[in-house]
Tab-separated table of C-alpha atoms and ligand atoms in Angstrom:
chain	number	residue	atom	x	y	z
W	1	MET	CA	86.919	91.836	138.877
W	2	PHE	CA	88.663	94.924	139.600
W	3	HIS	CA	87.120	95.930	143.016
W	4	GLY	CA	89.628	96.281	145.792
W	5	LYS	CA	92.827	95.488	143.373
W	6	GLN	CA	95.968	97.180	143.009
W	7	VAL	CA	96.453	98.510	139.543
W	8	LEU	CA	99.606	100.633	138.267
W	9	ILE	CA	98.840	102.550	135.204
W	10	THR	CA	101.902	104.126	133.217
W	11	GLY	CA	101.132	107.134	131.321
W	12	GLY	CA	98.329	107.784	133.852
W	13	LEU	CA	97.717	111.471	133.174
W	14	GLY	CA	97.403	111.180	129.904
W	15	PHE	CA	94.527	110.630	127.671
W	16	ILE	CA	93.665	106.754	127.043
W	17	GLY	CA	95.674	106.348	130.757
W	18	SER	CA	93.205	109.051	132.672
W	19	ASN	CA	90.341	107.709	131.379
W	20	LEU	CA	90.749	104.218	132.591
W	21	ALA	CA	91.895	105.084	135.491
W	22	HIS	CA	88.160	106.980	135.950
W	23	ARG	CA	86.611	103.653	135.082
W	24	LEU	CA	88.815	102.033	137.438
W	25	VAL	CA	88.273	104.461	140.277
W	26	ARG	CA	84.257	103.392	139.928
W	27	SER	CA	85.098	99.578	139.681
W	28	GLY	CA	86.590	100.235	143.190
W	29	ALA	CA	90.012	99.407	142.037
W	30	ILE	CA	93.652	100.877	143.998
W	31	VAL	CA	95.066	103.386	141.362
W	32	THR	CA	98.492	104.360	140.866
W	33	LEU	CA	99.683	106.349	137.918
W	34	ILE	CA	102.679	106.925	136.565
W	35	ASP	CA	103.633	110.043	134.072
W	36	SER	CA	106.575	111.722	134.005
W	37	LEU	CA	104.278	115.061	132.557
W	38	ILE	CA	106.879	115.933	130.435
W	39	PRO	CA	105.128	119.157	128.569
W	40	GLU	CA	105.411	117.990	125.202
W	41	TYR	CA	103.561	115.287	125.987
W	42	GLY	CA	99.891	114.218	126.415
W	43	GLY	CA	99.922	114.331	130.155
W	44	ASN	CA	97.845	116.772	132.024
W	45	LEU	CA	96.858	116.815	135.778
W	46	PHE	CA	93.949	118.049	134.814
W	47	ASN	CA	92.548	115.021	133.716
W	48	ILE	CA	92.675	113.344	136.863
W	49	ALA	CA	90.400	116.627	138.522
W	50	GLU	CA	87.512	115.133	139.059
W	51	ILE	CA	89.012	112.184	140.797
W	52	ALA	CA	92.394	113.172	142.247
W	53	GLY	CA	91.928	112.347	145.768
W	54	GLN	CA	90.989	108.378	144.602
W	55	VAL	CA	93.722	108.080	142.996
W	56	HIS	CA	97.983	107.729	143.847
W	57	VAL	CA	99.643	109.601	141.633
W	58	ASN	CA	103.899	109.118	140.889
W	59	ILE	CA	105.200	112.264	139.071
W	60	SER	CA	108.074	109.885	137.930
W	61	ASP	CA	109.854	108.778	134.218
W	62	VAL	CA	109.310	105.207	133.040
W	63	ARG	CA	112.965	105.170	132.142
W	64	ASP	CA	114.046	105.257	135.658
W	65	GLU	CA	114.682	101.758	136.706
W	66	HIS	CA	114.610	102.309	140.438
W	67	SER	CA	111.424	103.814	141.002
W	68	LEU	CA	109.590	101.061	138.435
W	69	ARG	CA	111.170	98.603	141.055
W	70	TYR	CA	109.513	100.196	143.896
W	71	LEU	CA	106.093	100.901	141.560
W	72	VAL	CA	105.653	97.381	140.424
W	73	CYS	CA	105.893	95.970	144.000
W	74	GLY	CA	101.864	94.758	145.145
W	75	LYS	CA	100.519	95.458	141.785
W	76	ASP	CA	97.597	92.964	140.636
W	77	PHE	CA	97.213	94.354	136.905
W	78	LEU	CA	99.588	97.273	134.933
W	79	PHE	CA	98.136	98.733	132.227
W	80	ASN	CA	101.748	99.893	130.479
W	81	LEU	CA	100.173	103.110	128.345
W	82	ALA	CA	103.106	105.591	129.012
W	83	GLY	CA	104.812	106.406	125.241
W	84	GLN	CA	106.041	109.260	122.975
W	85	THR	CA	103.159	108.946	120.608
W	86	SER	CA	104.396	111.923	117.485
W	87	HIS	CA	105.698	110.062	114.950
W	88	LEU	CA	106.882	112.852	113.855
W	89	ASP	CA	109.095	113.526	116.480
W	90	SER	CA	110.656	109.808	116.739
W	91	MET	CA	112.172	111.035	112.915
W	92	GLN	CA	113.192	114.003	114.774
W	93	ASP	CA	115.085	112.355	117.945
W	94	PRO	CA	114.615	108.981	117.781
W	95	TYR	CA	117.035	108.116	120.385
W	96	ALA	CA	113.881	110.127	122.987
W	97	ASP	CA	111.708	107.538	121.631
W	98	LEU	CA	113.619	104.598	121.512
W	99	ASP	CA	114.582	104.975	125.033
W	100	ILE	CA	111.084	105.315	126.220
W	101	ASN	CA	109.310	102.977	123.765
W	102	CYS	CA	111.507	100.406	123.738
W	103	ARG	CA	114.490	100.711	126.410
W	104	ALA	CA	111.837	101.319	128.734
W	105	GLN	CA	109.519	98.896	127.947
W	106	LEU	CA	112.098	96.236	128.813
W	107	SER	CA	113.179	98.068	132.148
W	108	ILE	CA	109.354	98.006	133.315
W	109	LEU	CA	109.165	94.254	132.485
W	110	GLU	CA	112.321	93.308	133.978
W	111	ALA	CA	111.040	94.942	137.331
W	112	CYS	CA	108.121	92.830	136.759
W	113	ARG	CA	110.367	89.389	136.361
W	114	LYS	CA	112.244	90.271	139.804
W	115	TYR	CA	110.032	91.894	141.723
W	116	ASN	CA	106.098	90.845	140.764
W	117	ALA	CA	106.202	88.170	138.715
W	118	GLY	CA	102.482	87.868	139.663
W	119	ILE	CA	101.231	90.727	137.980
W	120	LYS	CA	99.197	91.148	134.452
W	121	VAL	CA	100.307	93.498	131.607
W	122	VAL	CA	98.217	94.656	128.825
W	123	PHE	CA	100.356	96.641	127.164
W	124	ALA	CA	99.153	99.533	124.413
W	125	SER	CA	100.365	99.092	121.219
W	126	THR	CA	99.272	100.601	117.606
W	127	ARG	CA	98.598	99.929	113.799
W	128	GLN	CA	101.276	102.037	113.126
W	129	LEU	CA	103.294	98.860	113.083
W	130	TYR	CA	101.565	97.796	110.384
W	131	GLY	CA	102.643	100.734	108.017
W	132	LYS	CA	101.286	100.990	104.930
W	133	PRO	CA	98.524	98.179	104.684
W	134	ASP	CA	99.079	95.523	101.075
W	135	TYR	CA	94.957	95.012	102.123
W	136	LEU	CA	92.329	96.076	104.013
W	137	PRO	CA	90.936	95.635	106.423
W	138	VAL	CA	94.638	94.965	108.358
W	139	ASP	CA	94.300	91.524	110.234
W	140	GLU	CA	96.892	90.428	112.982
W	141	ARG	CA	98.701	88.254	110.420
W	142	HIS	CA	99.359	91.334	108.662
W	143	ILE	CA	103.496	91.781	107.662
W	144	LEU	CA	104.581	94.661	110.247
W	145	ARG	CA	106.104	97.526	108.099
W	146	PRO	CA	106.694	100.475	110.212
W	147	VAL	CA	107.331	103.626	108.264
W	148	ASP	CA	108.301	105.811	110.978
W	149	VAL	CA	110.743	105.183	114.063
W	150	ASN	CA	108.192	104.776	116.320
W	151	GLY	CA	106.250	102.178	115.171
W	152	ILE	CA	109.547	100.306	115.173
W	153	ASN	CA	110.562	100.791	118.888
W	154	LYS	CA	106.533	100.415	119.605
W	155	MET	CA	107.456	96.504	117.858
W	156	ALA	CA	110.175	96.030	119.746
W	157	GLY	CA	107.485	97.107	123.000
W	158	GLU	CA	105.068	94.568	121.722
W	159	TRP	CA	107.254	92.003	121.106
W	160	TYR	CA	109.182	92.202	124.507
W	161	HIS	CA	105.591	91.921	126.095
W	162	ILE	CA	104.892	88.755	124.438
W	163	LEU	CA	108.222	87.567	124.833
W	164	TYR	CA	107.802	87.932	128.766
W	165	ASN	CA	104.639	86.306	128.514
W	166	ASN	CA	105.676	82.985	126.387
W	167	VAL	CA	109.539	82.854	128.151
W	168	HIS	CA	109.437	84.076	131.886
W	169	GLY	CA	105.449	83.188	132.529
W	170	ILE	CA	104.905	87.551	133.304
W	171	ARG	CA	101.069	87.133	132.083
W	172	ALA	CA	101.169	89.771	129.512
W	173	CYS	CA	99.137	90.721	126.131
W	174	ALA	CA	99.007	93.681	123.524
W	175	LEU	CA	96.329	95.664	122.137
W	176	ARG	CA	96.622	97.493	118.719
W	177	LEU	CA	94.817	100.728	118.917
W	178	THR	CA	93.458	102.745	115.818
W	179	ASN	CA	92.591	106.188	116.469
W	180	THR	CA	91.517	106.682	119.441
W	181	ILE	CA	89.374	109.834	120.187
W	182	GLY	CA	87.698	111.344	123.772
W	183	PRO	CA	87.652	113.450	126.349
W	184	ARG	CA	91.145	114.163	127.576
W	185	MET	CA	93.074	113.675	124.556
W	186	ARG	CA	95.628	116.325	123.658
W	187	ILE	CA	94.656	119.218	121.372
W	188	LYS	CA	96.985	121.953	121.459
W	189	ASP	CA	98.867	121.365	118.604
W	190	ALA	CA	99.104	118.767	115.762
W	191	ARG	CA	101.792	116.554	117.416
W	192	GLN	CA	99.681	113.725	118.044
W	193	THR	CA	96.742	113.368	116.323
W	194	PHE	CA	95.309	115.842	113.763
W	195	LEU	CA	91.708	115.187	115.244
W	196	GLY	CA	93.279	117.360	118.437
W	197	ILE	CA	93.625	120.510	116.152
W	198	TRP	CA	91.105	120.768	114.155
W	199	ILE	CA	88.607	119.888	116.984
W	200	LYS	CA	90.418	122.967	119.248
W	201	LEU	CA	90.404	125.722	115.733
W	202	LEU	CA	87.286	124.411	115.312
W	203	LEU	CA	86.099	125.520	118.593
W	204	GLU	CA	88.288	128.852	118.262
W	205	GLY	CA	86.011	129.327	115.710
W	206	LYS	CA	89.079	129.399	113.327
W	207	PRO	CA	89.420	127.382	109.789
W	208	PHE	CA	91.265	123.741	110.336
W	209	GLU	CA	93.233	122.253	107.703
W	210	VAL	CA	92.639	118.428	105.934
W	211	TRP	CA	95.563	117.613	104.325
W	212	ASP	CA	94.790	115.247	100.970
W	213	GLY	CA	91.344	114.104	102.630
W	214	ALA	CA	90.796	110.888	100.359
W	215	GLN	CA	92.892	109.015	103.188
W	216	LEU	CA	90.437	106.048	105.058
W	217	ARG	CA	90.349	105.756	108.605
W	218	ASP	CA	88.874	103.665	111.283
W	219	PHE	CA	88.167	105.278	114.996
W	220	THR	CA	87.301	104.331	118.357
W	221	TYR	CA	86.118	106.402	121.281
W	222	VAL	CA	87.770	106.055	124.520
W	223	ASP	CA	85.278	104.160	126.372
W	224	ASP	CA	86.095	101.564	124.046
W	225	ALA	CA	89.191	101.232	124.211
W	226	VAL	CA	88.877	101.445	127.952
W	227	ASP	CA	86.928	98.180	127.814
W	228	ALA	CA	89.062	96.394	125.564
W	229	PHE	CA	91.817	97.018	127.976
W	230	LEU	CA	90.029	96.134	130.944
W	231	LEU	CA	88.402	92.872	129.035
W	232	ALA	CA	92.224	91.947	128.028
W	233	ALA	CA	93.277	92.193	131.867
W	234	GLU	CA	90.856	89.870	133.116
W	235	SER	CA	90.901	87.413	130.261
W	236	GLN	CA	93.185	84.803	130.712
W	237	ASP	CA	92.857	83.463	127.308
W	238	ALA	CA	94.003	87.174	126.175
W	239	ASN	CA	97.572	86.169	127.556
W	240	GLY	CA	100.195	86.072	124.757
W	241	LYS	CA	98.047	87.062	122.239
W	242	ILE	CA	97.995	90.770	120.491
W	243	PHE	CA	94.498	91.789	119.263
W	244	ASN	CA	93.303	94.861	116.954
W	245	VAL	CA	91.194	97.758	118.013
W	246	GLY	CA	88.428	99.017	115.409
W	247	GLY	CA	86.150	101.561	114.691
W	248	ASP	CA	82.606	101.355	113.582
W	249	SER	CA	82.519	102.844	110.890
W	250	VAL	CA	85.160	103.867	108.026
W	251	ILE	CA	85.672	107.262	106.874
W	252	SER	CA	87.733	109.451	104.505
W	253	LEU	CA	89.392	112.859	106.375
W	254	HIS	CA	87.547	114.831	104.425
W	255	ASP	CA	83.807	112.928	105.557
W	256	LEU	CA	85.506	112.987	108.748
W	257	ALA	CA	85.789	116.882	108.382
W	258	ASN	CA	82.370	117.538	107.283
W	259	LEU	CA	80.624	115.454	109.893
W	260	LEU	CA	82.465	116.989	112.275
W	261	VAL	CA	81.053	120.556	111.471
W	262	ASP	CA	77.624	118.956	110.950
W	263	VAL	CA	78.138	118.086	114.824
W	264	ASN	CA	79.693	121.121	115.619
W	265	GLY	CA	76.657	122.493	113.942
W	266	GLY	CA	78.979	124.990	112.122
W	267	GLY	CA	82.374	125.093	111.079
W	268	GLU	CA	85.111	126.107	108.253
W	269	PHE	CA	87.497	123.583	106.708
W	270	LEU	CA	90.470	124.165	104.303
W	271	THR	CA	91.738	121.262	102.126
W	272	ARG	CA	95.531	121.169	101.362
W	273	THR	CA	98.339	118.760	99.853
W	274	PHE	CA	100.232	116.982	102.710
W	275	PRO	CA	102.882	118.635	104.174
W	276	PRO	CA	106.144	116.718	102.744
W	277	ASN	CA	108.146	115.651	106.024
W	278	ARG	CA	104.291	114.047	106.887
W	279	LYS	CA	103.591	112.673	103.502
W	280	ARG	CA	106.674	110.373	103.808
W	281	ILE	CA	105.449	108.114	106.595
W	282	ASP	CA	101.599	108.445	106.306
W	283	ILE	CA	100.404	105.036	105.903
W	284	GLY	CA	97.852	105.386	103.163
W	285	ASP	CA	94.546	104.466	103.713
W	286	TYR	CA	93.906	102.570	107.082
W	287	TYR	CA	90.966	100.333	109.094
W	288	ALA	CA	91.300	97.120	111.542
W	289	ASP	CA	89.585	93.873	111.305
W	290	PHE	CA	88.877	93.625	114.744
W	291	GLU	CA	87.176	90.072	114.671
W	292	TYR	CA	89.927	88.511	116.868
W	293	ILE	CA	89.135	90.540	120.121
W	294	ARG	CA	85.474	90.260	119.483
W	295	THR	CA	85.289	86.821	119.315
W	296	MET	CA	88.207	85.758	122.335
W	297	LEU	CA	86.985	88.918	124.292
W	298	GLY	CA	83.496	89.646	123.436
W	299	TRP	CA	85.203	93.221	122.420
W	300	ARG	CA	83.210	95.382	119.573
W	301	PRO	CA	82.677	99.382	119.739
W	302	ALA	CA	79.708	100.289	121.248
W	303	ILE	CA	79.181	104.127	120.921
W	304	THR	CA	79.252	105.779	116.699
W	305	LEU	CA	81.867	108.006	115.024
W	306	ALA	CA	78.931	110.815	115.535
W	307	ASP	CA	78.616	110.206	119.221
W	308	ALA	CA	82.098	109.828	119.714
W	309	LEU	CA	82.348	112.984	118.194
W	310	ARG	CA	79.540	114.831	119.919
W	311	ARG	CA	80.844	113.714	123.303
W	312	THR	CA	83.918	114.847	122.637
W	313	LEU	CA	83.039	118.199	121.768
W	314	ASP	CA	81.143	118.653	124.506
W	315	PHE	CA	83.789	118.008	126.780
W	316	TYR	CA	86.020	120.739	125.373
W	317	ARG	CA	83.298	123.261	124.801
W	318	LYS	CA	83.198	122.908	129.174
W	319	HIS	CA	86.924	122.359	129.322
W	320	LEU	CA	88.857	124.082	126.473
W	321	ASP	CA	90.905	126.256	128.207
W	322	GLN	CA	92.629	123.604	130.384
W	323	TYR	CA	93.774	122.185	127.027
W	324	ILE	CA	95.152	124.929	124.904
A	1	NAD	N1	95.673	107.605	121.197
A	1	NAD	C1	95.671	106.892	120.234
A	1	NAD	O1	94.769	107.428	118.754
A	1	NAD	C2	96.402	105.833	119.914
A	1	NAD	C3	96.984	105.524	118.815
A	1	NAD	C4	97.501	104.059	119.126
A	1	NAD	C5	98.867	103.704	120.613
A	1	NAD	N2	98.347	104.625	120.970
A	1	NAD	C6	99.348	104.180	122.238
A	1	NAD	O2	98.433	104.173	123.311
A	1	NAD	C7	99.366	104.643	124.835
A	1	NAD	C8	98.176	106.100	125.113
A	1	NAD	O3	98.412	106.819	124.182
A	1	NAD	P1	97.936	108.472	124.284
A	1	NAD	O4	97.013	108.388	123.297
A	1	NAD	O5	97.149	108.263	125.493
A	1	NAD	O6	98.951	109.773	124.457
A	1	NAD	P2	99.011	110.388	125.752
A	1	NAD	O7	100.380	111.364	124.921
A	1	NAD	O8	97.653	111.715	125.791
A	1	NAD	O9	99.282	109.387	127.267
A	1	NAD	C9	100.719	109.060	126.999
A	1	NAD	C10	101.261	109.151	128.511
A	1	NAD	O10	102.470	108.871	128.877
A	1	NAD	C11	103.236	109.689	129.470
A	1	NAD	N3	104.742	109.247	129.391
A	1	NAD	C12	105.758	109.656	127.949
A	1	NAD	N4	106.410	109.599	128.349
A	1	NAD	C13	106.961	108.591	129.817
A	1	NAD	C14	107.705	108.049	130.593
A	1	NAD	N5	109.253	108.420	130.248
A	1	NAD	N6	107.637	108.275	132.201
A	1	NAD	C15	106.581	108.288	132.338
A	1	NAD	N7	105.613	108.874	131.239
A	1	NAD	C16	105.767	109.250	130.166
A	1	NAD	C17	102.891	111.347	128.790
A	1	NAD	O11	102.856	112.226	129.660
A	1	NAD	C18	101.678	110.868	128.616
A	1	NAD	O12	100.248	111.254	130.028
A	1	NAD	C19	100.722	105.194	124.178
A	1	NAD	O13	101.658	104.062	124.565
A	1	NAD	C20	100.210	105.024	122.659
A	1	NAD	O14	101.625	104.617	122.080
A	1	NAD	C21	97.501	105.916	121.337
């Protein structure tokens, strides 16, 4: 399907984008990555060290309409993953989040409409759109009630994609990802995912902090998330659709911390109350109903949570210095 195809990945030096790039290179696709490498975000050139000679890298910003116009031309697929992903940052600097997660998404789609209307687009959306769930598991019919600026801007970004599919015929669909974990995620600090900082501290032999601990979550291993992106790109039935992507199990953060320590073969953590600035935008318990993507696209998670943690720890044991 992807062999010989021209593929563009925005956010391609980030966590999920670079894992997608590895898979696409293996499939024989001709892959171009766009990434701004803004230091506080998840982009890292080491993420593509193994495929560096096999991908085109364009260090540019998706807010730059001129470079996008050039970059979308001639592409068969666009995996649109560039994003400001910190919920807390979106509350402290709402305009940067607005520009990247909302306005730039519109200009990406405008570039497609004007210069390459035949492209197929898959957008990386998020479970953050749902806010605090009214019921569990959360399916795609759940009301959207974001608890932070990031959720609102990602919602607009998602719906621009669906609108351009429905009105302009630019084939597009969206995946609402839950916590995605695996090699190449940012672990430097807690800006993006708490699991990153847990892993870093664990591997440094220091205790990590679990806030509250009772919250329930699901996790997708990054290879499973990549499968979902590829299935969505291949399927014409997916056009105009929005799919939840979930995990193989539901676990409290306290049990997750214990599992991580077990898989690591040792380590310590402390349980603390939630810092107030985080508590205000916390979504409580969440786990996804992913029946829709299972029945429509045949996707289901293949990697267990314990395996996902094992593979992730193995990666950072080898490459910790590249990520801290
Ligand atoms: N990882 C998760 O758990 C998760 C969950 C839900 C949704 N998502 C979504 O998936 C996408 C990828 O997330 P990720 O976890 O790989 O994050 P990431 O931060 O590792 O990757 C995002 C990439 O986008 C790049 N980027 C940011 N702003 C840019 C800009 N203006 N121009 C060009 N590049 C820019 C960053 O440099 C980074 O490399 C994001 O859109 C995110 O909202 C991720």
